[in-house]
């Protein structure tokens, strides 16, 4: 099938024959065949680094290279055993680094797979939803507002179609599309008005289009290489990168000073060099960035299992800072199962002999379709209407109603007008039907007293928590031009109203009260009537007497400054247009808040982007809102946001825990080696000891800390200030004083063991290793003592600590390891002494928690 490039110059009939397709698309078997021929409709991923390159990448660290060089040189001039073991340790370190990076990549990949979109396409003559990856040239797809265009399409039919092509052309104003053939050679994609391109967004209207190019053959595919950059670093990663650079310089300075001091003391050059370089390698926290990436991406994986899909990794770490959740009502707080509970028909000259005017409105003025099993499919408000009709009419009667009044035009629903109109042929006349919010319909009624009465009675229903829809219509002699249709919404006759309820989700009440104890303010933003909104907000615990409700109109009348002064008192926003959500986010941010905002429609995109955490709906959400969001709720449920915040807080806490752990251990190594000469002690540790401790402590226990369960009172803590330093809340002090304590017990051991004539060096080596293990057990919680927390509650950590302990015992007691590690078996007294010293560190950290708790209580009083 040779395809010409200029699809826009051809009419659709030509293209159908060229692509061997037709209005109703392809058959399943043909599309399958083409899928094999053309491949999936996906942009090629950037070629992944092969595993061996990833592994080699571990050696590009400058200090590691120096260490290897120093080891080789000192092997040539002195002892080869040391050289070999150091090289082995370097390789083991690289293996660990490789495994960590590989896991992080895999975790990110599996997340990406979850965000694939679906497209409505004609297959075997039926409109079905298929994964967008499976589209092939020749497919006919249906687009509607909110969709992302799944492939390059030649448009066949358009209804008020507008497409935002900014991702392709940079043009941010949505473009009006049409179907007519275009002249002109080599038009830019931006000028090809009868085409819709993959990756652009439908902001308005509907269309059908013929797929002319998929995957890398599409316009975006041709420039795809430009788009495949690495994701930017998260704020935490950036801070860690800056901090890592600073700390490396400091450590290098200290190690250089140690080296110079050693030479000045008259020590041999190579052993001192090796010691200083080993210390630098051990103390520079080079594993931290990879560990943070793993913690974030594994965290994102856990969030996905909890039905919160992370689209942008920084969201994982910032979830814990959320102070406001601004949420939609329908579907998020409620079940999105509308049921009509009250009907109030207004008697008026009937248009049809068989049906009342209200029945015509209920039965005809909507976009619901019956599926193969005869169940109504569509938007929940409208489904409720059709379900109601199906209680009054049989399916056959309902279908004959639709056939007797064929629809010939529509002005679609939009949430700023809050109404929709449809036009139907009745003999040689046209019936116009309109339905919408009571005030949106009453304002266009012919008779003012009907309008007044409608508003009054609707208010009463709304107070009960019902959504009220009013119906109206009129007869026209003929249907004017499409551009005029919207102006026909005036001078209508009133047909009646219905009230429907959408019960709150059961679990939401609990989630809201959890928010409150966690210092998070839940706020409802809805397009619904204020009375309906308040009733539901009250039922779930968002609104109580005395809280402020603001309507969209009131909000529109407030200046930015006045609104910012009020924004913290408002708990319900009603009759708000989606565009106004952006103002709410901005006002909250101006007051220093960190806001999560939910949304599902096209017009929600700006506020989702601007929110600190934009949350799109996985089920009801449009592609446009998903594109703009940081997080997608797979179950559209408010409680999932709260669960995600809890998980976010846990992930951040655990990151702080392993940073605290690693930095303290590294500090202890520096203090020990650095202070010994001042105390007149011989070098306490050999290079291999330092490297060994670094290898076993940095990697496994630290990674296992990322698994730590949430602190018991995690949702009783206030949100974390977003700019808070990693070293706030005593973390910095902890690193310094516990590091010094570890060094203190180690150096005391050295002093005491030398006096007693014990195997001092093996003891020093073991005390440092064991006290780090004691530390990791204590650092598992900031506030809870180990025995209260449950010794067994983090099994991976227990496994890591257990195996590290056994390895250390092996290094002490296995005869073949003794010469390699220059260790000697300790007798029972020496071993117990070493264990006892290490336990001091553990208990000191436990004591720190008790003191902090007391201190915190006093502060609260
Ligand atoms: P929420 O924010 O709670 O999800 P919503 O987004 O459903 O509310 P909109 O969809 O903006 O709110 O609807 C606003 C109002 O428009 C509704 O209260 C209702 O009166 C009216 N309305 C909703 N759906 C339709 C529809 N399909 N046809 C006509 N009017 C509608």
JSON list of N, CA, C and O in Angstrom, two decimals, residues 108 111 232 234 237 293 296-297 300 310-318 630:
[
{"chain": "A", "resi": 108, "resn": "UNK", "atom": "N", "xyz": [10.11, 2.00, 36.82]},
{"chain": "A", "resi": 108, "resn": "UNK", "atom": "CA", "xyz": [9.58, 3.10, 36.02]},
{"chain": "A", "resi": 108, "resn": "UNK", "atom": "C", "xyz": [8.88, 2.58, 34.77]},
{"chain": "A", "resi": 108, "resn": "UNK", "atom": "O", "xyz": [7.83, 3.08, 34.39]},
{"chain": "A", "resi": 111, "resn": "UNK", "atom": "N", "xyz": [5.44, 1.29, 35.34]},
{"chain": "A", "resi": 111, "resn": "UNK", "atom": "CA", "xyz": [4.48, 2.38, 35.55]},
{"chain": "A", "resi": 111, "resn": "UNK", "atom": "C", "xyz": [3.99, 2.93, 34.23]},
{"chain": "A", "resi": 111, "resn": "UNK", "atom": "O", "xyz": [2.81, 3.21, 34.05]},
{"chain": "A", "resi": 232, "resn": "UNK", "atom": "N", "xyz": [13.02, 15.04, 34.03]},
{"chain": "A", "resi": 232, "resn": "UNK", "atom": "CA", "xyz": [13.82, 15.91, 34.89]},
{"chain": "A", "resi": 232, "resn": "UNK", "atom": "C", "xyz": [13.92, 15.33, 36.31]},
{"chain": "A", "resi": 232, "resn": "UNK", "atom": "O", "xyz": [13.07, 14.53, 36.71]},
{"chain": "A", "resi": 234, "resn": "UNK", "atom": "N", "xyz": [13.65, 15.05, 40.29]},
{"chain": "A", "resi": 234, "resn": "UNK", "atom": "CA", "xyz": [12.67, 15.57, 41.24]},
{"chain": "A", "resi": 234, "resn": "UNK", "atom": "C", "xyz": [13.39, 16.56, 42.15]},
{"chain": "A", "resi": 234, "resn": "UNK", "atom": "O", "xyz": [14.61, 16.52, 42.25]},
{"chain": "A", "resi": 237, "resn": "UNK", "atom": "N", "xyz": [15.76, 14.89, 44.39]},
{"chain": "A", "resi": 237, "resn": "UNK", "atom": "CA", "xyz": [16.97, 14.42, 43.70]},
{"chain": "A", "resi": 237, "resn": "UNK", "atom": "C", "xyz": [17.91, 15.59, 43.41]},
{"chain": "A", "resi": 237, "resn": "UNK", "atom": "O", "xyz": [19.12, 15.45, 43.55]},
{"chain": "A", "resi": 293, "resn": "UNK", "atom": "N", "xyz": [16.01, 7.35, 43.90]},
{"chain": "A", "resi": 293, "resn": "UNK", "atom": "CA", "xyz": [15.22, 6.99, 42.70]},
{"chain": "A", "resi": 293, "resn": "UNK", "atom": "C", "xyz": [14.46, 5.69, 42.95]},
{"chain": "A", "resi": 293, "resn": "UNK", "atom": "O", "xyz": [13.29, 5.56, 42.59]},
{"chain": "A", "resi": 296, "resn": "UNK", "atom": "N", "xyz": [11.57, 6.26, 45.30]},
{"chain": "A", "resi": 296, "resn": "UNK", "atom": "CA", "xyz": [10.47, 6.98, 44.65]},
{"chain": "A", "resi": 296, "resn": "UNK", "atom": "C", "xyz": [9.75, 6.09, 43.65]},
{"chain": "A", "resi": 296, "resn": "UNK", "atom": "O", "xyz": [8.52, 6.04, 43.62]},
{"chain": "A", "resi": 297, "resn": "UNK", "atom": "N", "xyz": [10.51, 5.36, 42.85]},
{"chain": "A", "resi": 297, "resn": "UNK", "atom": "CA", "xyz": [9.81, 4.60, 41.81]},
{"chain": "A", "resi": 297, "resn": "UNK", "atom": "C", "xyz": [9.15, 3.34, 42.37]},
{"chain": "A", "resi": 297, "resn": "UNK", "atom": "O", "xyz": [8.06, 2.98, 41.92]},
{"chain": "A", "resi": 300, "resn": "UNK", "atom": "N", "xyz": [6.10, 4.67, 43.77]},
{"chain": "A", "resi": 300, "resn": "UNK", "atom": "CA", "xyz": [5.10, 4.91, 42.74]},
{"chain": "A", "resi": 300, "resn": "UNK", "atom": "C", "xyz": [4.41, 3.59, 42.37]},
{"chain": "A", "resi": 300, "resn": "UNK", "atom": "O", "xyz": [3.21, 3.55, 42.11]},
{"chain": "A", "resi": 310, "resn": "UNK", "atom": "N", "xyz": [0.98, 7.39, 39.36]},
{"chain": "A", "resi": 310, "resn": "UNK", "atom": "CA", "xyz": [1.80, 8.59, 39.33]},
{"chain": "A", "resi": 310, "resn": "UNK", "atom": "C", "xyz": [2.28, 8.85, 37.91]},
{"chain": "A", "resi": 310, "resn": "UNK", "atom": "O", "xyz": [2.85, 7.98, 37.27]},
{"chain": "A", "resi": 311, "resn": "UNK", "atom": "N", "xyz": [2.01, 10.05, 37.41]},
{"chain": "A", "resi": 311, "resn": "UNK", "atom": "CA", "xyz": [2.50, 10.39, 36.06]},
{"chain": "A", "resi": 311, "resn": "UNK", "atom": "C", "xyz": [3.81, 11.15, 36.13]},
{"chain": "A", "resi": 311, "resn": "UNK", "atom": "O", "xyz": [4.59, 11.11, 35.21]},
{"chain": "A", "resi": 312, "resn": "UNK", "atom": "N", "xyz": [4.00, 11.89, 37.21]},
{"chain": "A", "resi": 312, "resn": "UNK", "atom": "CA", "xyz": [5.24, 12.65, 37.32]},
{"chain": "A", "resi": 312, "resn": "UNK", "atom": "C", "xyz": [5.88, 12.33, 38.66]},
{"chain": "A", "resi": 312, "resn": "UNK", "atom": "O", "xyz": [5.28, 12.57, 39.71]},
{"chain": "A", "resi": 313, "resn": "UNK", "atom": "N", "xyz": [7.09, 11.79, 38.61]},
{"chain": "A", "resi": 313, "resn": "UNK", "atom": "CA", "xyz": [7.74, 11.27, 39.81]},
{"chain": "A", "resi": 313, "resn": "UNK", "atom": "C", "xyz": [7.82, 12.27, 40.97]},
{"chain": "A", "resi": 313, "resn": "UNK", "atom": "O", "xyz": [7.67, 11.87, 42.12]},
{"chain": "A", "resi": 314, "resn": "UNK", "atom": "N", "xyz": [8.03, 13.58, 40.69]},
{"chain": "A", "resi": 314, "resn": "UNK", "atom": "CA", "xyz": [8.11, 14.50, 41.84]},
{"chain": "A", "resi": 314, "resn": "UNK", "atom": "C", "xyz": [6.86, 14.45, 42.71]},
{"chain": "A", "resi": 314, "resn": "UNK", "atom": "O", "xyz": [6.92, 14.76, 43.89]},
{"chain": "A", "resi": 315, "resn": "UNK", "atom": "N", "xyz": [5.72, 14.04, 42.11]},
{"chain": "A", "resi": 315, "resn": "UNK", "atom": "CA", "xyz": [4.48, 13.99, 42.90]},
{"chain": "A", "resi": 315, "resn": "UNK", "atom": "C", "xyz": [4.63, 13.05, 44.09]},
{"chain": "A", "resi": 315, "resn": "UNK", "atom": "O", "xyz": [4.05, 13.27, 45.14]},
{"chain": "A", "resi": 316, "resn": "UNK", "atom": "N", "xyz": [5.43, 11.98, 43.92]},
{"chain": "A", "resi": 316, "resn": "UNK", "atom": "CA", "xyz": [5.56, 11.01, 45.00]},
{"chain": "A", "resi": 316, "resn": "UNK", "atom": "C", "xyz": [6.09, 11.69, 46.26]},
{"chain": "A", "resi": 316, "resn": "UNK", "atom": "O", "xyz": [5.58, 11.49, 47.35]},
{"chain": "A", "resi": 317, "resn": "UNK", "atom": "N", "xyz": [7.12, 12.50, 46.07]},
{"chain": "A", "resi": 317, "resn": "UNK", "atom": "CA", "xyz": [7.70, 13.11, 47.27]},
{"chain": "A", "resi": 317, "resn": "UNK", "atom": "C", "xyz": [6.90, 14.30, 47.77]},
{"chain": "A", "resi": 317, "resn": "UNK", "atom": "O", "xyz": [6.93, 14.61, 48.94]},
{"chain": "A", "resi": 318, "resn": "UNK", "atom": "N", "xyz": [6.16, 14.96, 46.86]},
{"chain": "A", "resi": 318, "resn": "UNK", "atom": "CA", "xyz": [5.45, 16.15, 47.34]},
{"chain": "A", "resi": 318, "resn": "UNK", "atom": "C", "xyz": [4.07, 15.84, 47.91]},
{"chain": "A", "resi": 318, "resn": "UNK", "atom": "O", "xyz": [3.47, 16.69, 48.54]},
{"chain": "A", "resi": 630, "resn": "UNK", "atom": "N", "xyz": [-0.69, 15.23, 37.56]},
{"chain": "A", "resi": 630, "resn": "UNK", "atom": "CA", "xyz": [0.49, 14.58, 38.13]},
{"chain": "A", "resi": 630, "resn": "UNK", "atom": "C", "xyz": [0.17, 13.17, 38.55]},
{"chain": "A", "resi": 630, "resn": "UNK", "atom": "O", "xyz": [1.01, 12.31, 38.63]}
]
